[in-house]
C-alpha positions in Angstrom: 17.2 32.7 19.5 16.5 30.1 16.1 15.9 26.9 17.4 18.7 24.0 16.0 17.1 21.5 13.5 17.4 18.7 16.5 15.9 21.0 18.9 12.9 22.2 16.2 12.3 18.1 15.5 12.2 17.2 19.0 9.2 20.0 19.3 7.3 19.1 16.4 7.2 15.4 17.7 6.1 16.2 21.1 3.3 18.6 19.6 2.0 15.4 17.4 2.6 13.0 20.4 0.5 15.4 22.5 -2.4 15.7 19.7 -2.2 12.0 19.7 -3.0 11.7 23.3 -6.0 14.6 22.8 -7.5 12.6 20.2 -6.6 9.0 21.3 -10.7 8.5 21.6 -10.4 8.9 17.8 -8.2 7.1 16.5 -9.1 4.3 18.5 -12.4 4.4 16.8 -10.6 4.8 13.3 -8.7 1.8 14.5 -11.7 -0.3 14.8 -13.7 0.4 12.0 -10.5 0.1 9.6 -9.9 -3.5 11.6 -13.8 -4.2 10.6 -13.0 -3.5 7.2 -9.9 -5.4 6.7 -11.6 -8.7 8.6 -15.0 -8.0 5.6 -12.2 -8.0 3.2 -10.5 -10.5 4.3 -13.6 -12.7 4.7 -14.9 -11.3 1.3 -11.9 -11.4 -0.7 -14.2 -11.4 -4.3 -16.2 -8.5 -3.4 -13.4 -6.1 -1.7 -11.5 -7.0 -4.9 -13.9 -5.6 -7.1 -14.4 -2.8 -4.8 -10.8 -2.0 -4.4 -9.9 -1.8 -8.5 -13.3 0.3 -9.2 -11.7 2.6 -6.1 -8.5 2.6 -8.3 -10.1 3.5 -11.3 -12.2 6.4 -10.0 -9.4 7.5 -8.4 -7.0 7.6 -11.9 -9.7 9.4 -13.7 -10.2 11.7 -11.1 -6.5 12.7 -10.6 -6.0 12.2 -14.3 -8.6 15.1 -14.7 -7.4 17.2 -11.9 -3.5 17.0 -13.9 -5.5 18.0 -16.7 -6.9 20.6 -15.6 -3.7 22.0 -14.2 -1.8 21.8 -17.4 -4.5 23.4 -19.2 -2.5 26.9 -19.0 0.6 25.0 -18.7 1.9 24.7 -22.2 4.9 26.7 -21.8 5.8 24.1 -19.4 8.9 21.8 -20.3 7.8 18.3 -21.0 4.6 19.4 -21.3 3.5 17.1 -23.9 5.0 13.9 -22.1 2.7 15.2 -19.1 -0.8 15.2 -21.3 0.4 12.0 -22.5 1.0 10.4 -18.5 -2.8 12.2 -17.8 -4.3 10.5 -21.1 -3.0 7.2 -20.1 -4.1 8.3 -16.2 -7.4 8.6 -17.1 -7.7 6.0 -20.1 -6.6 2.9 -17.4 -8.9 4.5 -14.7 -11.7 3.7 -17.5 -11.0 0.6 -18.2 -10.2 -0.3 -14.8 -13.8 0.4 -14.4 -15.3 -1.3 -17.8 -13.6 -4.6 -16.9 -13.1 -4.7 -13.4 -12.4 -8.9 -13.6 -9.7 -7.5 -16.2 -8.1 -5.2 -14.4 -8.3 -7.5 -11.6 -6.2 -10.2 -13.7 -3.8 -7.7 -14.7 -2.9 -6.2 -10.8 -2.9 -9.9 -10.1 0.0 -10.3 -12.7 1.8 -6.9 -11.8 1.9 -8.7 -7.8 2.6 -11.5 -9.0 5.8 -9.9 -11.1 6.7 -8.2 -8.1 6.7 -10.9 -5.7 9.1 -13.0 -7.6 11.5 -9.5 -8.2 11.3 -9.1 -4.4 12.2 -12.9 -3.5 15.5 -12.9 -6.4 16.5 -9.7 -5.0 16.2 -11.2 -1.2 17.4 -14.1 -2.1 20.6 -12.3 -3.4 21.4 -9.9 -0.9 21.2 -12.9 1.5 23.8 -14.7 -0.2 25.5 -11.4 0.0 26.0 -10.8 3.8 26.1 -14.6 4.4 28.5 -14.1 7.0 26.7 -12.3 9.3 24.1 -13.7 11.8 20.8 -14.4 10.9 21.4 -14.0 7.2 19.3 -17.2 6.5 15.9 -15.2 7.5 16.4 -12.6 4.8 17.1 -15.8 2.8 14.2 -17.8 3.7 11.9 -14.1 3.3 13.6 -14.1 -0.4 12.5 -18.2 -1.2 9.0 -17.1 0.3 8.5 -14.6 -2.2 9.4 -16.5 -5.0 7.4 -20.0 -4.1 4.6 -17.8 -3.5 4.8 -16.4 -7.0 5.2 -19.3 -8.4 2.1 -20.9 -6.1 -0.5 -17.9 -7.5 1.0 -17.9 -11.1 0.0 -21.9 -11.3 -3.7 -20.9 -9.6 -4.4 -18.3 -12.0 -6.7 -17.3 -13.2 -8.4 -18.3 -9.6 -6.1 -16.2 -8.1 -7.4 -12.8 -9.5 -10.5 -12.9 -7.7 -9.7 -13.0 -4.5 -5.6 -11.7 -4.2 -6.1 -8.5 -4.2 -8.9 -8.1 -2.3 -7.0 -10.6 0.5 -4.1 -8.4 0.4 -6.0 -5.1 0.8 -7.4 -6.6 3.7 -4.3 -8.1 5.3 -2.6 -4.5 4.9 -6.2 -3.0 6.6 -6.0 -5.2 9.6 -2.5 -4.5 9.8 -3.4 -0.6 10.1 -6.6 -0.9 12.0 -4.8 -3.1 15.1 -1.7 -0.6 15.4 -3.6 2.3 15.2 -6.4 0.8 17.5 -3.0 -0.8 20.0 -1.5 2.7 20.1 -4.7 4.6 21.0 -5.5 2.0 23.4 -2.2 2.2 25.4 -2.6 6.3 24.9 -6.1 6.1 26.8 -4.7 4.0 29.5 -1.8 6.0 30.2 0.8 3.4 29.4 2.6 5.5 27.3 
């Protein structure tokens, strides 16, 4: 008898819940050392910088050359063209990444920067939007957040390149590293 899509979901997440709980010794350790790394990077912000754009461009040559290689007996394909063209640019911003990392660095700083302020307007609108309902002033107050904090690294910049992205990879790694290290924890002592 075919299982029902609910009944097939419901088996698939008990089967990862259950490898979860098998390997919960692991991914506590993975929690760890990813914590570790996000507190260096955090304390380091200059150097995991650095690290993390020369990690970006390795890894846009690399997958730029793996595209490549792919389309090699691919010219029949539509859009072909347009695809050599994306790998091209793939591989030529993976290079530069890694000829001028302080650059690059400048340049990912700006692209956060851009995004933080589109993030804040948009927040800022759709608060203003659902005024009526409770709480609305939080989504407000995320969206005004963004925005001075764009504002706050555009006037620091060019300061602000050496250590933003670097901070931020770190941030996001703590973040990673203490849920993963909580929810192993809580696996090994039978709490959930």
């Amino acid at each position: 008898m075919p299982l029902s899509v609910t009944d097939a979901a419901e088996v698939f997440r008990q089967a990862l819940r259950d490898a979860v709980r098998r390997h919960a010794l692991w991914y506590l350790v993975q929690g760890i050392v990813v914590l570790a790394a996000g507190v260096l990077a955090v304390l380091y912000p200059a150097i995991s910088s650095l690290a993390t754009v020369s990690l970006l461009g390795w890894l846009l040559i690399i997958s730029g050359l793996a595209q490549g290689i792919g389309l090699l007996g691919a010219r029949q394909v539509p859009h072909f063209w347009l695809q050599l063209i994306s790998v091209a640019l793939g591989v030529l911003i993976g290079l530069l990444f890694l000829r001028d990392p302080t650059q690059s660095l400048l340049t990912l700083t700006l692209l956060l920067i851009v995004f933080f302020m589109i993030e804040g307007i948009s927040k800022v609108i759709f608060a203003l939007t659902i005024r009526p309902l409770p709480n609305w002033f939080w989504m407000l107050a995320s969206g005004l957040l963004g925005i001075v904090l764009s504002v706050l690294l555009w006037s620091m910049l060019p300061v602000t390149a050496i250590w933003l992205v670097g901070l931020l990879m770190g941030l996001h790694l703590i973040g990673i590293g203490a849920a993963t290290a909580y929810l192993a924890w809580q696996l090994r002592r039978g709490a959930v």
